[in-house]
CSV table of C-alpha atoms in Angstrom, one decimal:
chain,number,residue,atom,x,y,z
A,1,MET,CA,41.0,91.1,48.3
A,2,HIS,CA,38.9,92.0,50.4
A,3,SER,CA,40.1,93.5,53.6
A,4,LEU,CA,38.8,92.3,56.8
A,5,PRO,CA,36.6,94.6,59.4
A,6,THR,CA,37.9,96.6,61.2
A,7,HIS,CA,37.2,95.2,65.0
A,8,PHE,CA,38.1,91.3,64.0
A,9,THR,CA,41.7,92.6,63.0
A,10,ARG,CA,41.7,94.9,66.5
A,11,ARG,CA,40.8,91.6,68.1
A,12,HIS,CA,43.1,88.6,66.5
A,13,THR,CA,46.1,91.8,66.4
A,14,LEU,CA,45.5,92.1,70.2
A,15,ILE,CA,45.2,88.3,70.9
A,16,ALA,CA,48.4,87.9,68.8
A,17,CYS,CA,49.7,90.2,71.3
A,18,ALA,CA,48.1,89.0,74.2
A,19,ALA,CA,50.1,85.1,73.0
A,20,ALA,CA,53.3,86.9,72.1
A,21,LEU,CA,53.5,88.3,75.4
A,22,ALA,CA,52.3,85.0,77.7
A,23,GLY,CA,55.2,83.2,75.7
A,24,GLY,CA,57.7,85.8,76.7
A,25,LEU,CA,56.5,85.8,80.2
A,26,LEU,CA,56.4,82.1,80.3
A,27,ALA,CA,60.0,81.3,78.9
A,28,PRO,CA,62.2,82.0,82.0
A,29,ALA,CA,59.8,80.5,84.2
A,30,GLN,CA,59.9,76.9,81.7
A,31,ALA,CA,63.7,77.2,81.8
A,32,ALA,CA,64.1,77.9,85.4
A,33,ALA,CA,61.8,74.5,85.8
A,34,ALA,CA,64.2,72.6,84.1
A,35,TRP,CA,67.0,73.9,85.1
A,36,PRO,CA,69.8,72.6,85.3
A,37,GLU,CA,70.2,71.0,81.8
A,38,LYS,CA,74.1,71.6,81.7
A,39,MET,CA,77.1,72.2,83.5
A,40,ILE,CA,77.1,75.0,86.3
A,41,LYS,CA,80.5,77.0,86.9
A,42,LEU,CA,80.9,77.6,90.3
A,43,VAL,CA,83.8,80.7,90.3
A,44,VAL,CA,86.0,81.0,93.5
A,45,ALA,CA,87.3,84.5,94.3
A,46,PHE,CA,90.6,83.1,95.6
A,47,PRO,CA,93.7,81.0,95.3
A,48,PRO,CA,93.2,77.2,94.9
A,49,GLY,CA,94.1,75.5,98.7
A,50,GLY,CA,92.2,77.8,101.0
A,51,PRO,CA,88.8,77.5,103.0
A,52,THR,CA,86.6,79.2,100.3
A,53,ASP,CA,88.2,76.9,98.0
A,54,ILE,CA,88.0,73.7,99.7
A,55,ALA,CA,84.5,74.5,100.7
A,56,ALA,CA,83.7,75.1,97.2
A,57,ARG,CA,84.9,72.1,95.7
A,58,LEU,CA,83.0,70.5,98.6
A,59,VAL,CA,79.8,71.2,98.0
A,60,ALA,CA,80.7,71.4,94.0
A,61,GLN,CA,80.8,67.5,94.1
A,62,SER,CA,77.5,67.7,96.4
A,63,LEU,CA,75.2,69.3,94.2
A,64,SER,CA,76.4,67.6,91.3
A,65,GLU,CA,75.2,64.4,93.1
A,66,ARG,CA,71.8,66.3,94.0
A,67,LEU,CA,71.3,68.4,90.5
A,68,GLY,CA,72.4,65.7,87.8
A,69,GLN,CA,74.8,68.2,86.4
A,70,ASN,CA,78.0,68.5,87.1
A,71,VAL,CA,79.5,71.5,88.4
A,72,ILE,CA,82.9,72.3,88.5
A,73,THR,CA,84.4,75.6,90.4
A,74,GLU,CA,86.6,78.1,88.4
A,75,ASN,CA,89.2,80.1,90.5
A,76,ARG,CA,89.9,84.0,89.3
A,77,ALA,CA,91.7,84.9,92.3
A,78,GLY,CA,93.4,88.7,93.1
A,79,ALA,CA,93.3,91.4,95.5
A,80,SER,CA,91.4,89.7,98.2
A,81,GLY,CA,88.5,88.4,96.0
A,82,SER,CA,87.3,91.7,94.2
A,83,ILE,CA,88.5,90.7,90.8
A,84,GLY,CA,87.2,87.4,90.6
A,85,THR,CA,83.7,88.8,92.2
A,86,SER,CA,83.4,92.2,90.3
A,87,THR,CA,83.8,89.8,87.1
A,88,PHE,CA,81.7,87.6,88.3
A,89,ILE,CA,78.1,89.8,89.0
A,90,LYS,CA,78.3,90.7,85.4
A,91,SER,CA,77.8,87.0,83.9
A,92,ALA,CA,74.3,86.2,82.7
A,93,PRO,CA,71.8,85.6,85.5
A,94,ASP,CA,70.7,81.9,84.2
A,95,GLY,CA,72.0,79.6,87.0
A,96,TYR,CA,74.7,78.8,85.4
A,97,THR,CA,77.4,80.8,86.8
A,98,LEU,CA,77.4,81.2,90.3
A,99,SER,CA,79.8,81.6,92.8
A,100,MET,CA,81.1,81.1,96.4
A,101,PHE,CA,81.7,84.3,98.3
A,102,GLY,CA,84.7,84.5,100.9
A,103,MET,CA,84.7,87.6,103.1
A,104,PRO,CA,88.1,89.0,102.2
A,105,ALA,CA,85.7,90.5,99.7
A,106,LEU,CA,83.4,91.9,101.2
A,107,LEU,CA,85.8,95.0,102.4
A,108,ALA,CA,88.0,94.2,99.4
A,109,PRO,CA,86.2,97.2,97.3
A,110,VAL,CA,86.6,99.3,100.6
A,111,LEU,CA,89.9,98.4,101.4
A,112,PHE,CA,91.5,98.8,97.8
A,113,ASN,CA,89.5,102.1,97.2
A,114,ASN,CA,88.2,100.4,93.8
A,115,ASN,CA,84.6,100.9,94.2
A,116,LEU,CA,84.0,97.7,91.7
A,117,TYR,CA,80.7,96.5,93.5
A,118,ASP,CA,78.4,96.6,96.6
A,119,VAL,CA,77.9,93.4,98.8
A,120,ARG,CA,74.5,94.8,99.9
A,121,LYS,CA,72.6,95.6,96.0
A,122,ASP,CA,75.0,94.0,93.3
A,123,PHE,CA,74.5,90.1,94.0
A,124,LEU,CA,71.6,87.6,95.2
A,125,PRO,CA,73.0,85.4,98.4
A,126,VAL,CA,71.5,82.4,98.1
A,127,ALA,CA,72.9,80.6,101.6
A,128,THR,CA,75.5,80.4,104.1
A,129,VAL,CA,77.7,77.8,103.5
A,130,TYR,CA,80.0,77.5,106.2
A,131,ASP,CA,81.6,79.7,109.2
A,132,LEU,CA,85.7,79.7,109.6
A,133,PRO,CA,86.6,80.4,113.1
A,134,MET,CA,89.2,82.6,114.4
A,135,ALA,CA,91.3,82.3,117.4
A,136,VAL,CA,93.6,84.8,119.3
A,137,ILE,CA,97.2,82.9,119.5
A,138,VAL,CA,100.8,83.3,121.5
A,139,ASN,CA,103.8,82.3,121.4
A,140,PRO,CA,104.3,80.4,124.5
A,141,ARG,CA,107.9,80.5,124.6
A,142,GLU,CA,108.0,84.5,124.5
A,143,LEU,CA,104.6,85.1,126.4
A,144,PRO,CA,104.4,81.8,129.1
A,145,ASP,CA,102.0,83.6,131.6
A,146,VAL,CA,99.7,84.7,129.5
A,147,LYS,CA,97.3,81.5,129.4
A,148,ASP,CA,93.9,83.7,128.2
A,149,LEU,CA,92.5,87.2,127.1
A,150,PRO,CA,92.5,88.7,130.4
A,151,SER,CA,96.3,88.0,131.1
A,152,LEU,CA,97.3,88.8,127.1
A,153,ILE,CA,95.6,92.5,128.3
A,154,ALA,CA,97.5,92.9,131.0
A,155,HIS,CA,100.8,91.9,129.7
A,156,ALA,CA,100.2,94.6,126.8
A,157,LYS,CA,98.9,97.5,129.0
A,158,LYS,CA,102.7,97.2,130.5
A,159,ALA,CA,104.9,96.2,128.0
A,160,LYS,CA,107.2,98.8,127.1
A,161,PRO,CA,107.5,99.4,124.1
A,162,SER,CA,104.4,98.1,122.8
A,163,LEU,CA,103.7,94.3,122.5
A,164,ASN,CA,103.6,93.5,118.8
A,165,TYR,CA,100.7,91.2,117.2
A,166,THR,CA,100.3,90.6,113.2
A,167,SER,CA,97.3,88.7,111.1
A,168,SER,CA,97.0,87.5,107.2
A,169,GLY,CA,97.6,90.7,106.4
A,170,THR,CA,96.8,94.8,106.7
A,171,GLY,CA,93.1,94.8,106.1
A,172,SER,CA,92.2,91.3,106.7
A,173,PHE,CA,89.9,89.6,109.6
A,174,GLY,CA,92.4,88.9,111.8
A,175,HIS,CA,93.4,92.8,111.6
A,176,LEU,CA,90.0,94.3,111.9
A,177,SER,CA,88.8,92.0,114.8
A,178,MET,CA,92.2,92.6,116.7
A,179,GLU,CA,91.7,96.4,116.0
A,180,GLN,CA,88.0,96.6,117.8
A,181,LEU,CA,89.0,94.4,120.6
A,182,LYS,CA,92.0,97.1,121.5
A,183,ASP,CA,89.7,99.2,121.7
A,184,LEU,CA,87.0,97.6,123.6
A,185,GLY,CA,90.1,96.8,126.0
A,186,GLY,CA,91.7,99.8,126.3
A,187,PHE,CA,95.0,98.2,125.9
A,188,ASP,CA,97.2,98.5,122.2
A,189,MET,CA,99.3,96.6,120.7
A,190,GLN,CA,101.1,97.3,116.9
A,191,HIS,CA,99.8,95.5,113.9
A,192,VAL,CA,103.1,94.5,111.8
A,193,ALA,CA,101.5,92.8,108.5
A,194,TYR,CA,102.5,90.0,106.9
A,195,ARG,CA,100.9,88.5,103.6
A,196,GLY,CA,99.2,85.8,104.2
A,197,SER,CA,98.8,83.7,106.6
A,198,ALA,CA,101.6,80.9,106.6
A,199,PRO,CA,104.3,83.6,106.7
A,200,ALA,CA,102.5,84.8,109.9
A,201,VAL,CA,102.2,81.7,111.6
A,202,THR,CA,105.9,80.9,111.2
A,203,ASP,CA,107.4,84.1,112.1
A,204,LEU,CA,104.5,83.5,115.5
A,205,ILE,CA,106.1,79.8,115.6
A,206,GLY,CA,110.1,81.5,115.3
A,207,GLY,CA,109.3,84.4,118.0
A,208,GLN,CA,109.6,87.4,116.0
A,209,ILE,CA,105.9,87.7,116.7
A,210,PRO,CA,104.1,87.2,119.9
A,211,VAL,CA,100.7,87.4,119.1
A,212,MET,CA,98.5,87.3,116.2
A,213,PHE,CA,94.5,86.9,115.6
A,214,ALA,CA,94.2,84.1,113.0
A,215,ASP,CA,91.9,82.0,111.2
A,216,VAL,CA,91.9,78.5,113.4
A,217,VAL,CA,93.0,76.6,109.9
A,218,ALA,CA,96.2,78.0,109.8
A,219,ALA,CA,97.0,77.5,113.0
A,220,LEU,CA,95.6,74.6,114.4
A,221,PRO,CA,98.5,72.1,113.5
A,222,HIS,CA,100.9,74.1,115.6
A,223,ILE,CA,98.3,74.4,118.2
A,224,GLN,CA,97.7,71.3,118.7
A,225,SER,CA,101.3,70.4,118.8
A,226,GLY,CA,102.1,73.1,121.6
A,227,LYS,CA,104.2,75.1,119.4
A,228,LEU,CA,101.9,78.0,119.6
A,229,ARG,CA,99.0,78.4,122.2
A,230,ALA,CA,95.2,79.3,121.4
A,231,ILE,CA,93.6,81.9,124.1
A,232,ALA,CA,90.8,82.8,123.2
A,233,VAL,CA,88.1,81.7,120.1
A,234,SER,CA,86.3,84.5,118.0
A,235,SER,CA,82.9,82.6,119.3
A,236,ASN,CA,80.9,79.9,120.7
A,237,GLN,CA,80.8,78.4,117.2
A,238,ALA,CA,84.8,77.7,116.8
A,239,LYS,CA,84.7,75.7,120.0
A,240,GLN,CA,84.0,73.0,118.0
A,241,LEU,CA,87.5,73.2,116.4
A,242,LEU,CA,89.3,74.2,119.9
A,243,PRO,CA,86.9,72.4,122.6
A,244,GLY,CA,88.4,74.2,126.4
A,245,VAL,CA,89.1,77.7,124.7
A,246,LYS,CA,86.9,80.2,126.2
A,247,SER,CA,86.0,82.7,123.5
A,248,VAL,CA,86.7,86.6,123.3
A,249,ALA,CA,82.6,86.4,124.6
A,250,GLU,CA,83.1,84.6,127.5
A,251,GLN,CA,86.4,86.6,128.6
A,252,GLY,CA,85.0,90.0,129.2
A,253,PHE,CA,83.4,91.0,125.8
A,254,PRO,CA,79.6,90.1,125.4
A,255,GLY,CA,78.4,89.6,122.0
A,256,PHE,CA,82.0,89.6,120.3
A,257,ASP,CA,81.9,87.7,117.0
A,258,ALA,CA,84.4,88.2,114.3
A,259,ASP,CA,83.9,84.8,112.6
A,260,THR,CA,84.3,84.8,109.2
A,261,TRP,CA,82.0,83.2,106.9
A,262,GLY,CA,81.5,82.0,103.1
A,263,GLY,CA,78.2,81.3,100.7
A,264,LEU,CA,76.7,81.2,97.6
A,265,ILE,CA,76.1,83.5,95.7
A,266,ALA,CA,74.1,84.6,92.2
A,267,PRO,CA,73.6,87.2,89.6
A,268,LEU,CA,71.2,89.9,89.9
A,269,GLY,CA,68.4,88.6,87.8
A,270,THR,CA,68.7,85.1,88.3
A,271,PRO,CA,65.2,83.6,88.6
A,272,GLN,CA,64.0,82.5,91.6
A,273,ALA,CA,62.6,79.1,91.2
A,274,VAL,CA,66.4,79.0,90.5
A,275,VAL,CA,67.7,80.7,93.7
A,276,ASP,CA,64.9,78.9,95.7
A,277,ARG,CA,66.2,75.6,94.3
A,278,LEU,CA,69.7,75.8,95.3
A,279,ASN,CA,68.9,76.8,98.7
A,280,LYS,CA,66.7,73.9,99.0
A,281,GLU,CA,69.4,71.5,98.0
A,282,LEU,CA,72.1,73.2,99.8
A,283,LYS,CA,69.9,72.3,103.1
A,284,VAL,CA,70.2,69.1,102.5
A,285,VAL,CA,74.2,68.5,101.7
A,286,LEU,CA,75.4,70.9,104.3
A,287,ALA,CA,72.8,68.7,106.6
A,288,ASP,CA,74.6,66.1,106.0
A,289,PRO,CA,77.5,64.6,108.6
A,290,ALA,CA,80.3,63.5,106.1
A,291,LEU,CA,80.1,67.2,104.4
A,292,GLN,CA,80.5,68.7,107.7
A,293,LYS,CA,83.3,66.0,108.8
A,294,LYS,CA,85.2,67.2,105.5
A,295,LEU,CA,85.0,71.0,106.2
A,296,LEU,CA,85.9,70.8,109.7
A,297,ALA,CA,88.8,68.9,108.6
A,298,ALA,CA,89.9,72.2,106.3
A,299,GLY,CA,88.7,74.8,109.7
A,300,ALA,CA,85.6,75.4,108.3
A,301,ILE,CA,82.2,75.0,110.3
A,302,ALA,CA,79.3,74.3,107.9
A,303,ARG,CA,76.8,76.2,108.6
A,304,TYR,CA,73.2,76.8,106.3
A,305,GLN,CA,71.7,80.4,106.7
A,306,ASP,CA,69.1,81.2,103.7
A,307,SER,CA,68.9,83.7,101.0
A,308,ALA,CA,67.0,86.5,103.6
A,309,THR,CA,69.4,85.6,106.4
A,310,MET,CA,72.6,85.8,104.1
A,311,LYS,CA,71.8,89.5,103.2
A,312,ALA,CA,71.0,90.6,106.7
A,313,ARG,CA,74.7,89.4,107.7
A,314,LEU,CA,76.3,90.9,104.7
A,315,ALA,CA,74.8,94.1,105.3
A,316,SER,CA,75.1,94.1,109.0
A,317,ASP,CA,79.2,92.9,109.0
A,318,PHE,CA,79.7,94.9,106.0
A,319,ALA,CA,78.5,98.2,108.9
A,320,ARG,CA,80.5,97.2,111.3
A,321,TRP,CA,84.2,96.2,109.2
A,322,SER,CA,83.9,99.1,107.5
A,323,LYS,CA,83.4,101.2,110.0
A,324,ILE,CA,86.4,99.9,111.8
A,325,ALA,CA,88.5,100.0,108.9
A,326,ASN,CA,87.0,104.0,107.6
A,327,ASP,CA,87.9,105.0,111.7
A,328,LYS,CA,91.4,103.4,111.9
A,329,GLY,CA,92.4,104.5,108.1
A,330,ILE,CA,92.9,101.0,107.7
A,331,SER,CA,93.8,100.4,103.1
A,332,ALA,CA,95.1,97.2,101.6
A,333,GLN,CA,98.9,97.6,100.7
């Protein structure tokens, strides 16, 4: 058998290598262009029934219709979202496993001292989905003269022993928000920890605890019935749920904003084309008045922000809240 000329062999080898390389580069792009071709799983790192879970289910239904493929939710709860999130970030970056990120998971690695992930670099932000307003709430029978934030602060400064307040738990955003507010306002109250909003609200109604920094959804029915009184909301956004109640910023603390929020995330390495498509569809989905109404009924406000904005918001909020937790020596119990 005659051997081929050296230059011929090299030339064809180079062509073959180039073709193989091109095929390798095109395969992910082609896969992303065809996405989605099968069911998509949306991980929720919290128990069923909470705001993040409700938002995930509503968005999953709308995305299913927009994408032409089923989007199903899967709850992986535990340790304020850190267990489900740490598992999720190891998923294949193919666009078929996504997650609805909720704010408790922002600080969970700090509060639990487990360093399972870093929200600033260990996943891809896709877009924000909702804001979850909060409010300072009092029992009107226990504090009949407290009708706004200045009157609460004045009462707290005179109270002996110190006034107690509660939140949904140690290290919760209600806890951290009130601690920041105490520093800004130069007053003191003692935090009494509960495990979850429901038992805290129950004891607030019963008079065992007179003040709570709560997520609005947990207390809204009782505010509407008159059993509880909202004296300040965490942001101007929150007025959609509690019209007529001034924000903390409007009551002497300019710039104060303590809404929690949630958004869609994807594993690192997910094709940009998939992230872009999701971003595009979420913008449409969250502009739907019907979906906005359903989210509002769950105590959440639809809020679309793109990938870059969500990434910046994660970094900013992590810096702010982790500093408060570390400065106050707050850790999960």
